[in-house]
PDB file of C-alpha atoms in Angstrom:
ATOM      1  CA  UNK E   1       1.020 -10.721   2.544  1.00 74.00           C
ATOM      2  CA  UNK E   2       4.653 -11.917   1.855  1.00 85.00           C
ATOM      3  CA  UNK E   3       5.766 -11.571  -1.246  1.00 81.00           C
ATOM      4  CA  UNK E   4       7.548 -14.740  -2.445  1.00 90.00           C
ATOM      5  CA  UNK E   5       7.721 -13.807  -6.272  1.00 92.00           C
ATOM      6  CA  UNK E   6       6.409 -10.832  -7.676  1.00 85.00           C
ATOM      7  CA  UNK E   7       3.917  -9.910 -10.202  1.00 86.00           C
ATOM      8  CA  UNK E   8       6.038  -8.947 -12.807  1.00 85.00           C
ATOM      9  CA  UNK E   9       8.449 -12.619 -12.300  1.00 92.00           C
ATOM     10  CA  UNK E  10       4.930 -14.382 -12.554  1.00 95.00           C
ATOM     11  CA  UNK E  11       3.540 -12.393 -15.437  1.00 94.00           C
ATOM     12  CA  UNK E  12       7.045 -12.150 -17.469  1.00 93.00           C
ATOM     13  CA  UNK E  13       8.625 -15.527 -16.642  1.00 94.00           C
ATOM     14  CA  UNK E  14       7.099 -17.994 -14.702  1.00 97.00           C
ATOM     15  CA  UNK E  15       3.174 -18.195 -16.326  1.00 96.00           C
ATOM     16  CA  UNK E  16       5.076 -19.807 -19.493  1.00 95.00           C
ATOM     17  CA  UNK E  17       5.394 -22.803 -18.336  1.00 97.00           C
ATOM     18  CA  UNK E  18       3.502 -23.005 -14.729  1.00 96.00           C
ATOM     19  CA  UNK E  19       0.552 -22.165 -13.125  1.00 95.00           C
ATOM     20  CA  UNK E  20      -0.578 -20.463  -9.765  1.00 94.00           C
ATOM     21  CA  UNK E  21      -2.104 -23.157  -8.469  1.00 95.00           C
ATOM     22  CA  UNK E  22       1.306 -24.956  -8.758  1.00 96.00           C
ATOM     23  CA  UNK E  23       2.796 -22.233  -7.468  1.00 95.00           C
ATOM     24  CA  UNK E  24       0.949 -22.523  -4.380  1.00 93.00           C
ATOM     25  CA  UNK E  25       1.534 -25.777  -4.321  1.00 94.00           C
ATOM     26  CA  UNK E  26       4.937 -25.735  -3.576  1.00 93.00           C
ATOM     27  CA  UNK E  27       4.489 -22.389  -1.028  1.00 90.00           C
ATOM     28  CA  UNK E  28       1.659 -24.822   0.665  1.00 88.00           C
ATOM     29  CA  UNK E  29       3.630 -24.941   3.945  1.00 86.00           C
ATOM     30  CA  UNK E  30       4.785 -20.908   3.775  1.00 88.00           C
ATOM     31  CA  UNK E  31       2.675 -20.401   7.131  1.00 85.00           C
ATOM     32  CA  UNK E  32       4.977 -21.847   8.740  1.00 88.00           C
ATOM     33  CA  UNK E  33       8.188 -20.209   7.370  1.00 89.00           C
ATOM     34  CA  UNK E  34       9.741 -18.232   9.558  1.00 89.00           C
ATOM     35  CA  UNK E  35      11.283 -14.928   8.796  1.00 90.00           C
ATOM     36  CA  UNK E  36      13.049 -12.209  10.590  1.00 91.00           C
ATOM     37  CA  UNK E  37      12.531  -8.630  10.846  1.00 92.00           C
ATOM     38  CA  UNK E  38      15.637  -6.749   9.141  1.00 93.00           C
ATOM     39  CA  UNK E  39      13.334  -2.833   9.135  1.00 95.00           C
ATOM     40  CA  UNK E  40      10.381  -0.809   7.897  1.00 96.00           C
ATOM     41  CA  UNK E  41      11.732  -0.029   4.343  1.00 96.00           C
ATOM     42  CA  UNK E  42       9.849   2.964   2.468  1.00 96.00           C
ATOM     43  CA  UNK E  43      10.565   3.972  -1.513  1.00 96.00           C
ATOM     44  CA  UNK E  44       9.292   6.505  -4.029  1.00 95.00           C
ATOM     45  CA  UNK E  45       9.316   7.276  -7.766  1.00 95.00           C
ATOM     46  CA  UNK E  46       7.626   9.445  -9.643  1.00 95.00           C
ATOM     47  CA  UNK E  47       5.469   7.631 -12.601  1.00 93.00           C
ATOM     48  CA  UNK E  48       3.159   9.785 -14.824  1.00 93.00           C
ATOM     49  CA  UNK E  49       4.337  13.708 -13.129  1.00 95.00           C
ATOM     50  CA  UNK E  50       2.690  11.642  -9.956  1.00 94.00           C
ATOM     51  CA  UNK E  51       4.763  10.574  -7.299  1.00 96.00           C
ATOM     52  CA  UNK E  52       4.115   7.425  -5.731  1.00 96.00           C
ATOM     53  CA  UNK E  53       5.218   5.983  -2.549  1.00 97.00           C
ATOM     54  CA  UNK E  54       4.877   2.008  -0.963  1.00 96.00           C
ATOM     55  CA  UNK E  55       6.007   1.106   2.876  1.00 96.00           C
ATOM     56  CA  UNK E  56       7.188  -2.298   3.615  1.00 95.00           C
ATOM     57  CA  UNK E  57       8.964  -4.185   5.988  1.00 95.00           C
ATOM     58  CA  UNK E  58      11.538  -6.067   5.056  1.00 95.00           C
ATOM     59  CA  UNK E  59      12.862  -9.527   5.818  1.00 94.00           C
ATOM     60  CA  UNK E  60      15.601 -11.508   5.303  1.00 93.00           C
ATOM     61  CA  UNK E  61      14.227 -16.160   5.172  1.00 93.00           C
ATOM     62  CA  UNK E  62      16.121 -18.562   3.831  1.00 94.00           C
ATOM     63  CA  UNK E  63      12.594 -20.646   4.122  1.00 94.00           C
ATOM     64  CA  UNK E  64      11.361 -18.028   1.781  1.00 95.00           C
ATOM     65  CA  UNK E  65      14.309 -18.487  -0.546  1.00 95.00           C
ATOM     66  CA  UNK E  66      13.767 -22.209  -0.472  1.00 95.00           C
ATOM     67  CA  UNK E  67      10.568 -21.757  -1.566  1.00 96.00           C
ATOM     68  CA  UNK E  68      11.818 -19.836  -4.942  1.00 96.00           C
ATOM     69  CA  UNK E  69      14.238 -22.498  -5.447  1.00 97.00           C
ATOM     70  CA  UNK E  70      11.667 -24.979  -5.823  1.00 97.00           C
ATOM     71  CA  UNK E  71       9.686 -22.242  -8.178  1.00 97.00           C
ATOM     72  CA  UNK E  72      12.584 -22.254  -9.859  1.00 97.00           C
ATOM     73  CA  UNK E  73      13.261 -26.354 -10.096  1.00 97.00           C
ATOM     74  CA  UNK E  74       9.598 -26.419 -11.698  1.00 97.00           C
ATOM     75  CA  UNK E  75       9.772 -23.943 -13.896  1.00 97.00           C
ATOM     76  CA  UNK E  76      13.246 -25.625 -15.748  1.00 97.00           C
ATOM     77  CA  UNK E  77      11.587 -29.831 -15.222  1.00 97.00           C
ATOM     78  CA  UNK E  78       8.479 -28.464 -17.099  1.00 97.00           C
ATOM     79  CA  UNK E  79      10.601 -26.509 -19.724  1.00 97.00           C
ATOM     80  CA  UNK E  80      11.406 -22.947 -18.741  1.00 96.00           C
ATOM     81  CA  UNK E  81      15.454 -21.200 -18.775  1.00 95.00           C
ATOM     82  CA  UNK E  82      17.197 -21.528 -15.360  1.00 95.00           C
ATOM     83  CA  UNK E  83      18.511 -17.847 -16.288  1.00 95.00           C
ATOM     84  CA  UNK E  84      15.071 -16.815 -16.433  1.00 95.00           C
ATOM     85  CA  UNK E  85      14.060 -16.921 -13.080  1.00 95.00           C
ATOM     86  CA  UNK E  86      16.905 -16.391 -10.710  1.00 96.00           C
ATOM     87  CA  UNK E  87      15.867 -17.191  -7.122  1.00 97.00           C
ATOM     88  CA  UNK E  88      18.615 -15.691  -5.259  1.00 96.00           C
ATOM     89  CA  UNK E  89      18.165 -11.928  -6.883  1.00 94.00           C
ATOM     90  CA  UNK E  90      14.926 -12.516  -4.046  1.00 93.00           C
ATOM     91  CA  UNK E  91      14.073  -9.046  -1.873  1.00 92.00           C
ATOM     92  CA  UNK E  92      11.276 -10.712   0.846  1.00 92.00           C
ATOM     93  CA  UNK E  93       9.112  -8.305   2.157  1.00 92.00           C
ATOM     94  CA  UNK E  94       5.780  -7.483   3.968  1.00 92.00           C
ATOM     95  CA  UNK E  95       3.814  -4.635   1.592  1.00 91.00           C
ATOM     96  CA  UNK E  96       1.916  -2.363   4.188  1.00 94.00           C
ATOM     97  CA  UNK E  97       0.793   0.438   1.634  1.00 93.00           C
ATOM     98  CA  UNK E  98       1.346   1.943  -1.389  1.00 95.00           C
ATOM     99  CA  UNK E  99      -0.218   4.984  -3.087  1.00 95.00           C
ATOM    100  CA  UNK E 100      -1.879   4.053  -6.599  1.00 93.00           C
ATOM    101  CA  UNK E 101      -0.291   0.617  -6.670  1.00 92.00           C
ATOM    102  CA  UNK E 102       3.144  -1.234  -5.299  1.00 90.00           C
ATOM    103  CA  UNK E 103       5.785  -0.557  -6.547  1.00 91.00           C
ATOM    104  CA  UNK E 104       8.002  -2.950  -7.893  1.00 88.00           C
ATOM    105  CA  UNK E 105      11.665  -3.543  -9.507  1.00 89.00           C
ATOM    106  CA  UNK E 106      10.557  -2.697 -12.770  1.00 87.00           C
ATOM    107  CA  UNK E 107      10.014   0.219 -11.259  1.00 91.00           C
ATOM    108  CA  UNK E 108      13.297   1.068  -9.864  1.00 93.00           C
ATOM    109  CA  UNK E 109      12.289  -0.021  -6.609  1.00 94.00           C
ATOM    110  CA  UNK E 110      14.389  -2.557  -4.788  1.00 94.00           C
ATOM    111  CA  UNK E 111      12.667  -3.688  -0.974  1.00 93.00           C
ATOM    112  CA  UNK E 112      15.719  -4.416   0.417  1.00 94.00           C
ATOM    113  CA  UNK E 113      17.711  -3.181   3.735  1.00 93.00           C
ATOM    114  CA  UNK E 114      18.800  -0.142   1.116  1.00 94.00           C
ATOM    115  CA  UNK E 115      15.298   1.180   1.405  1.00 94.00           C
ATOM    116  CA  UNK E 116      15.501   1.086   5.380  1.00 95.00           C
ATOM    117  CA  UNK E 117      13.533   4.023   6.745  1.00 92.00           C
ATOM    118  CA  UNK E 118      13.368   3.281  10.289  1.00 91.00           C
ATOM    119  CA  UNK E 119      14.333   0.027  12.774  1.00 88.00           C
ATOM    120  CA  UNK E 120      12.218  -2.238  14.032  1.00 84.00           C
ATOM    121  CA  UNK E 121      12.296  -4.206  17.343  1.00 72.00           C
ATOM    122  CA  UNK E 122      14.165  -6.900  15.758  1.00 60.00           C
ATOM    123  CA  UNK E 123      12.254  -9.921  16.347  1.00 54.00           C
ATOM    124  CA  UNK E 124      11.549 -13.569  14.264  1.00 54.00           C
ATOM    125  CA  UNK E 125       8.500 -14.567  13.524  1.00 57.00           C
ATOM    126  CA  UNK E 126       7.175 -17.905  13.458  1.00 55.00           C
TER     127      UNK E 126
END
């Protein structure tokens, strides 16, 4: 799956004013979004004295960013504070796998080009 809104973003900010049904409606055409593959990313952190890791494909996609901007616009329209959800604070990626659970920014993991572990064949998917 392509992550457009992380679980912490939804549960900590967005759900106070938006339902998943509303977000899904904004992302109804997500399957037609294009993206470029940046690299294979890898992250590892220690959580509760256990090493946890995740593998993901780092992406670049202005179209996915546009979906986040639409989410923020609706969030603000429904009474949310614009500063609570920054659509440009975004690290698009496809999660491939993880140990006990997925890792997020709240764990100290940023899924961007700095997390690149290996290069993949460059391509645009549409």
